Coordinates of C-alpha atoms in Angstrom, one line a residue:
X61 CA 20.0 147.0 85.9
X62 CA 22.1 146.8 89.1
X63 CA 21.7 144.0 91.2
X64 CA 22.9 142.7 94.8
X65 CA 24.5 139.1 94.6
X66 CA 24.9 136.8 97.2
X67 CA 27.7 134.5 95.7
X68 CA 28.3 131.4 97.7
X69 CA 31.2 129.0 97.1
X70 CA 32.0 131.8 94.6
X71 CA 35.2 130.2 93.1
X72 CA 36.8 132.4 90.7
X73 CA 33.7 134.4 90.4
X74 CA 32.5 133.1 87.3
X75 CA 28.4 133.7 88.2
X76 CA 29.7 137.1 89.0
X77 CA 30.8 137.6 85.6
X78 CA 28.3 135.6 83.8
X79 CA 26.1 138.5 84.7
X80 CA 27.9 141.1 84.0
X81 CA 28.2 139.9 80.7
X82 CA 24.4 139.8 80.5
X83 CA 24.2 143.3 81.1
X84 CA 23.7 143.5 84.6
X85 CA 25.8 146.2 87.2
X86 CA 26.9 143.5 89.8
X87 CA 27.7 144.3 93.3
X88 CA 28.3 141.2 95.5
X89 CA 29.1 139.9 98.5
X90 CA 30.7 136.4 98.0
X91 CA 31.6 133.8 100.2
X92 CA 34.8 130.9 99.7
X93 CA 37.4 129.2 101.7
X94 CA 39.8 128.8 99.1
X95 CA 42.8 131.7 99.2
X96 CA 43.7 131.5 96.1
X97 CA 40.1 131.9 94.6
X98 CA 39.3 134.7 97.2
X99 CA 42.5 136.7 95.5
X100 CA 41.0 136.4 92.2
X101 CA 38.2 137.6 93.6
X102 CA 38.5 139.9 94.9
X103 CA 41.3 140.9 92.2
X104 CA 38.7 140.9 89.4
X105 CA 35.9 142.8 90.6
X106 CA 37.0 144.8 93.0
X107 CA 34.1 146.7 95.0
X108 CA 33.1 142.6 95.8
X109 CA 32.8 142.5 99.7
X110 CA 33.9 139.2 101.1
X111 CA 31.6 137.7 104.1
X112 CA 33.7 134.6 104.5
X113 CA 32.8 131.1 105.2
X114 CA 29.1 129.8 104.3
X115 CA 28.8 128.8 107.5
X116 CA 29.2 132.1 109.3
X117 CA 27.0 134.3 107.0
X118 CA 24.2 135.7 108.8
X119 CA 21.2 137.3 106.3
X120 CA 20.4 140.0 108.9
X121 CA 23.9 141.3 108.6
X122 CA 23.7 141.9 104.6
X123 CA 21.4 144.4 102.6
X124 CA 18.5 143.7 100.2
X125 CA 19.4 140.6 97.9
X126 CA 18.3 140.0 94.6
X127 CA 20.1 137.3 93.4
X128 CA 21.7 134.3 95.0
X129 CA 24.0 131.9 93.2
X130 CA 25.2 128.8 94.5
X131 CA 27.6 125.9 93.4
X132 CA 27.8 123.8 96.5
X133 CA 30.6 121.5 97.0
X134 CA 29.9 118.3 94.6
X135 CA 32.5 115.6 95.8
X136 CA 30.0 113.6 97.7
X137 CA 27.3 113.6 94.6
X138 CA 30.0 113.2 91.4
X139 CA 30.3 110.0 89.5
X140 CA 33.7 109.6 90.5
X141 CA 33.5 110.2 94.1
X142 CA 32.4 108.0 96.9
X143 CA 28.6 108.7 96.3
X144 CA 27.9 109.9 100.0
X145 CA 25.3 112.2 98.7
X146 CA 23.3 114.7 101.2
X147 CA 25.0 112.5 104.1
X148 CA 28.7 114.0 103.3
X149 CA 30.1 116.6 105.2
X150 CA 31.0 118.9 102.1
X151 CA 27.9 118.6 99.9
X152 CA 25.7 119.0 103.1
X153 CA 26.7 122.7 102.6
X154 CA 23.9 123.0 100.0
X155 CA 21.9 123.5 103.3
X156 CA 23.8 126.9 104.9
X157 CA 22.4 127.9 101.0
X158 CA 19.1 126.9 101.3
X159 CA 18.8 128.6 105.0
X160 CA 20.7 132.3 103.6
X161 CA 17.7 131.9 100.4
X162 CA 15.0 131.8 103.3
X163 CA 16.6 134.4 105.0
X164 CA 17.3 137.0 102.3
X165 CA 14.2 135.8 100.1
X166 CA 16.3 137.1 96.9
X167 CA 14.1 137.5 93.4
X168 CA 16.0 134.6 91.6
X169 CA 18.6 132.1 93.3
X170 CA 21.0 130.1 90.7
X171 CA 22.3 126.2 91.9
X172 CA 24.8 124.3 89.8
X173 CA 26.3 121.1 90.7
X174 CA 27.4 117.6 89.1
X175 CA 25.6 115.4 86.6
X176 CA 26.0 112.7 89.3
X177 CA 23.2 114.7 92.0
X178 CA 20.2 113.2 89.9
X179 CA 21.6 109.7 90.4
X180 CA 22.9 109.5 93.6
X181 CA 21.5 107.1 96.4
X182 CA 19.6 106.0 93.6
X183 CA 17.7 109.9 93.0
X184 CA 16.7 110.1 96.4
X185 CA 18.9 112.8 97.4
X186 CA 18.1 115.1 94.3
X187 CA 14.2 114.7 95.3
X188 CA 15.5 115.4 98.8
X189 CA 17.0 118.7 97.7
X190 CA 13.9 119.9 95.7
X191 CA 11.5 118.9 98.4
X192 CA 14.1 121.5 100.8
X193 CA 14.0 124.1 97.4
X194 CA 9.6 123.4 97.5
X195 CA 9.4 124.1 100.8
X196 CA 10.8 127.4 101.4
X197 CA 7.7 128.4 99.7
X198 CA 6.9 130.9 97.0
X199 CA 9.5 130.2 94.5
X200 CA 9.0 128.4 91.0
X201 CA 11.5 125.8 90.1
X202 CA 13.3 124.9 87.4
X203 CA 16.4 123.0 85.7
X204 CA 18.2 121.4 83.1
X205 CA 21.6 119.2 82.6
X206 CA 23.7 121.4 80.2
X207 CA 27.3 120.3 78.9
X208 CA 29.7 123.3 78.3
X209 CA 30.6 121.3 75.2
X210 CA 27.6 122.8 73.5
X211 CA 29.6 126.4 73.6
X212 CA 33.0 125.3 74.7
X213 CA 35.7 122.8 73.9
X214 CA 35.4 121.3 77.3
X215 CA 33.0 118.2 78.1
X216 CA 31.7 119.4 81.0
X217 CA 27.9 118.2 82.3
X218 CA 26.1 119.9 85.1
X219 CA 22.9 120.7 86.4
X220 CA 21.7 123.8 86.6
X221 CA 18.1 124.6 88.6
X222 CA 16.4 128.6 88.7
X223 CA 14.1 129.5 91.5
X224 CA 12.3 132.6 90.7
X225 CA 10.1 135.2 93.3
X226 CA 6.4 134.0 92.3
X227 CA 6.1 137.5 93.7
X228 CA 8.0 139.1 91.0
X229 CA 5.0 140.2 88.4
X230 CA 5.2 140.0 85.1
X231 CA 5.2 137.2 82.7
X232 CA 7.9 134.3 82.9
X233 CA 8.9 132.2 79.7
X234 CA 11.3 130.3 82.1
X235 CA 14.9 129.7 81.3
X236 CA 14.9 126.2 79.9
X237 CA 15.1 124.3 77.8
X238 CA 18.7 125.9 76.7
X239 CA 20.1 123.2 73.1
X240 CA 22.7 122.8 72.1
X241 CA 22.4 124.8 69.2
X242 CA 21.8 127.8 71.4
X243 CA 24.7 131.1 71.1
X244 CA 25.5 134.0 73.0
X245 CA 25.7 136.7 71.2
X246 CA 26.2 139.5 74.0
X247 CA 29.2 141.6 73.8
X248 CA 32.2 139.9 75.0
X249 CA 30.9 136.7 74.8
X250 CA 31.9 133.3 72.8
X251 CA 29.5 132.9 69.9
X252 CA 29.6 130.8 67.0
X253 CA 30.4 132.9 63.7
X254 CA 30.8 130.4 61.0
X255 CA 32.4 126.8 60.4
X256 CA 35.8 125.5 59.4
X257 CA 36.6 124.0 56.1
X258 CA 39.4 122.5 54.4
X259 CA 41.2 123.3 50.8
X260 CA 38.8 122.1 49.5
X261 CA 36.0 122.9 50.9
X262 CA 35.0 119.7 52.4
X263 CA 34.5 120.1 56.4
X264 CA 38.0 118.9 58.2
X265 CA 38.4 116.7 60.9
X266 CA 38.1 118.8 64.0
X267 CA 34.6 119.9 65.0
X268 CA 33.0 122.2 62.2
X269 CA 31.9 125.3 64.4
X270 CA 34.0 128.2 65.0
X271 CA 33.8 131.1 67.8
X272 CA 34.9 134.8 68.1
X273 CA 36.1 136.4 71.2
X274 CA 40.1 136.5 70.2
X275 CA 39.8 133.3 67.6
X276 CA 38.9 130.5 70.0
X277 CA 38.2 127.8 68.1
X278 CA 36.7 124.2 68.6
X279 CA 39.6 122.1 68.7
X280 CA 42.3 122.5 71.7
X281 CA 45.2 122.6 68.8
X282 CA 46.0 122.3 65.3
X283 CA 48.4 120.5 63.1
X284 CA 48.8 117.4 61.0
X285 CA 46.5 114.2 62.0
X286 CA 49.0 111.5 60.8
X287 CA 50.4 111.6 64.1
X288 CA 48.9 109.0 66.1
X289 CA 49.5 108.0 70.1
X290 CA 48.3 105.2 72.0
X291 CA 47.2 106.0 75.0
X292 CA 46.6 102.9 77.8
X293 CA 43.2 102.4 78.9
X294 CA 40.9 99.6 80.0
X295 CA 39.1 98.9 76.6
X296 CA 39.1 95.8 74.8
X297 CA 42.4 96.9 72.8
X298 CA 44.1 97.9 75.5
X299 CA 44.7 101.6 74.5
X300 CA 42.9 105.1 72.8
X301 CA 44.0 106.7 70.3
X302 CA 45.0 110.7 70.4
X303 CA 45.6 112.3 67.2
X304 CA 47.1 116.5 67.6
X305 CA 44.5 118.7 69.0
X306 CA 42.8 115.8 71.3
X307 CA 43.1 115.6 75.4
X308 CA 45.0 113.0 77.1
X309 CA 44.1 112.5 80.7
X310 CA 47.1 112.1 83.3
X311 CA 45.6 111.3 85.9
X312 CA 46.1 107.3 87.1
X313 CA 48.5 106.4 84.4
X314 CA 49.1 102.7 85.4
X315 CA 45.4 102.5 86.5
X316 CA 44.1 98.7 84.7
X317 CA 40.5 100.0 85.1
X318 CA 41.0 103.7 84.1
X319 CA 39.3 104.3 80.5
X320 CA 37.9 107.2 79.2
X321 CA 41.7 109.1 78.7
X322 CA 41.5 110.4 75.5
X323 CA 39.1 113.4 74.5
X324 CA 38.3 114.1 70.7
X325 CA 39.3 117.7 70.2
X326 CA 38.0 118.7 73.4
X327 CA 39.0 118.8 76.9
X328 CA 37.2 116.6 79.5
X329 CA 36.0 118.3 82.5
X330 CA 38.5 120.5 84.1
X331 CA 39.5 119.9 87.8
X332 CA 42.4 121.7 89.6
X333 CA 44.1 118.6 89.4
X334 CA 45.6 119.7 86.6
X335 CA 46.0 116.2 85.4
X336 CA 44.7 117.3 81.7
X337 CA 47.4 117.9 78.6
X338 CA 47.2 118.0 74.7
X339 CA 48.9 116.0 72.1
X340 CA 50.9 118.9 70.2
X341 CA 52.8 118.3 67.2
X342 CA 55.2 115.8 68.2
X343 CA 54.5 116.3 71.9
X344 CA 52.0 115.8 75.0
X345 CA 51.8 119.1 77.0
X346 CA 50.0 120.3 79.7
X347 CA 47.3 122.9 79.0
X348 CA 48.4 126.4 80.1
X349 CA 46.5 128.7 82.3
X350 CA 45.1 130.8 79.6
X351 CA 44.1 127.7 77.8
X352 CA 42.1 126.3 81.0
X353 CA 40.6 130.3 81.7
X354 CA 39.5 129.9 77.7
X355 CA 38.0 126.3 78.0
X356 CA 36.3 127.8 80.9
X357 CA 35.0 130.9 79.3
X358 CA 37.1 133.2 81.2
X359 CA 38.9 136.0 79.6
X360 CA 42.5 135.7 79.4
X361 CA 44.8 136.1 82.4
X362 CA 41.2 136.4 84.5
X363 CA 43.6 134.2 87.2

């Protein structure tokens, strides 16, 4: 089925792909600010037609959409952030969104964003945003917080909500809810195919489940677990422990309040900080590129 995408603070294009994966012919017209994210763009899927900023997209000067896709900048809603909510500058952007869905009135529009949205200014501003989703009118709503974690080796919570045409005939199941025992299993994608055990046979100490797609498998790195760091973080000890294959956060390092700096045989969620590594054999490194693109379900060398 070919569709026409709208992709707004397209990143790297991962929506982009995600369908394409799905089985759909994608062509798209995507917006970003970011240079280096436009070149990988625009790289990867190359009859893409850039409209540039969010801000300066008008609906009357694109064709026919059927799908819009949106993750709007998140700093002002995250955990870790000030907590500004709708009133920031950057996550206000969700609004140039909104106006391009009322203007295109695509079949489906896609919204991602931070686990932190449904708590901040105590859950005001995530009823404020559905009330502005509601009242475009004629659209069905739905969402759910996912973790990549369920498919990945990367803790990584968001929220994702659907809006679907309540023109569109036909009968909808929804979406949702997605577990997180749920696989992919279309062509190119990761999927679980089995578990690892030991010598003998009992199940060892990374996490048990195993993927295809070029031997991914659940923990960031292998090797002998009698090598043990201590990592310094504000718990009652004083320090984590990492063990080889686990993520040690860099970020901070003679933070007294920091905690959380150790992830078990997973990454924690990826910024472009880069302030993530993994405890090798004998070593803390930094995760690689291709690493990062496989924790992210990109293929290799995608940037």
């Amino acid at each position: 089925m070919k569709i026409n995408q709208l992709d707004l603070f397209s990143g790297i294009g991962g929506f982009h792909l995600g369908f394409e994966r799905s089985g759909f012919e994608v062509n798209s017209y995507f917006s970003e600010v970011d240079p280096h994210a436009i070149a990988v763009y625009k790289n990867q899927f190359k009859n893409s037609t850039y409209v540039g900023s969010v801000t300066d997209v008008r609906g009357e000067d694109l064709p026919a959409i059927d799908l819009i896709t949106f993750g709007s900048p998140c700093q002002d809603f995250s955990l870790a952030g000030k907590r500004q909510g709708m009133a920031g500058q950057r996550s206000s952007l969700i609004l140039e969104a909104i106006r391009l869905i009322k203007e295109k009135r695509p079949r489906v529009f896609i919204w991602e964003n931070v686990k932190g949205t449904f708590s901040s200014n105590s859950g005001e501003d995530f009823a404020a945003i559905l009330k502005e989703f509601t009242d475009i009118g004629g659209y069905r709503l739905e969402w759910q917080l996912l973790n990549t974690s369920w498919f990945l080796p990367q803790n990584r919570e968001r929220i994702y909500l659907v809006g679907y045409s309540s023109e569109v005939r036909g009968d909808w199941t929804g979406v949702f809810p997605i577990g997180e025992d749920s696989s992919t299993t279309a062509s190119g994608e990761v999927r679980q195919v089995g578990t690892r055990l030991d010598s003998g046979g009992n199940q060892p100490y990374q996490q048990d489940r195993v993927y295809d797609s070029e031997g991914i498998v659940p923990a960031l790195n292998q090797g002998k677990r009698d090598l043990i760091l201590k990592v310094k973080s504000a718990t009652k000890s004083g320090y984590e422990e990492a063990v080889i294959g686990d993520s040690v956060n860099l970020a901070q390092p003679n933070s007294k309040t920091r905690r959380g700096r150790v992830g078990k045989q997973k990454a924690q969620t990826l910024e472009t900080s880069c302030n993530q590594a993994v405890v090798g054999e004998f070593q803390i490194r930094r995760l690689t590129p291709i690493e990062t693109e496989r924790l992210q379900g990109f293929p290799d060398n995608h940037t």
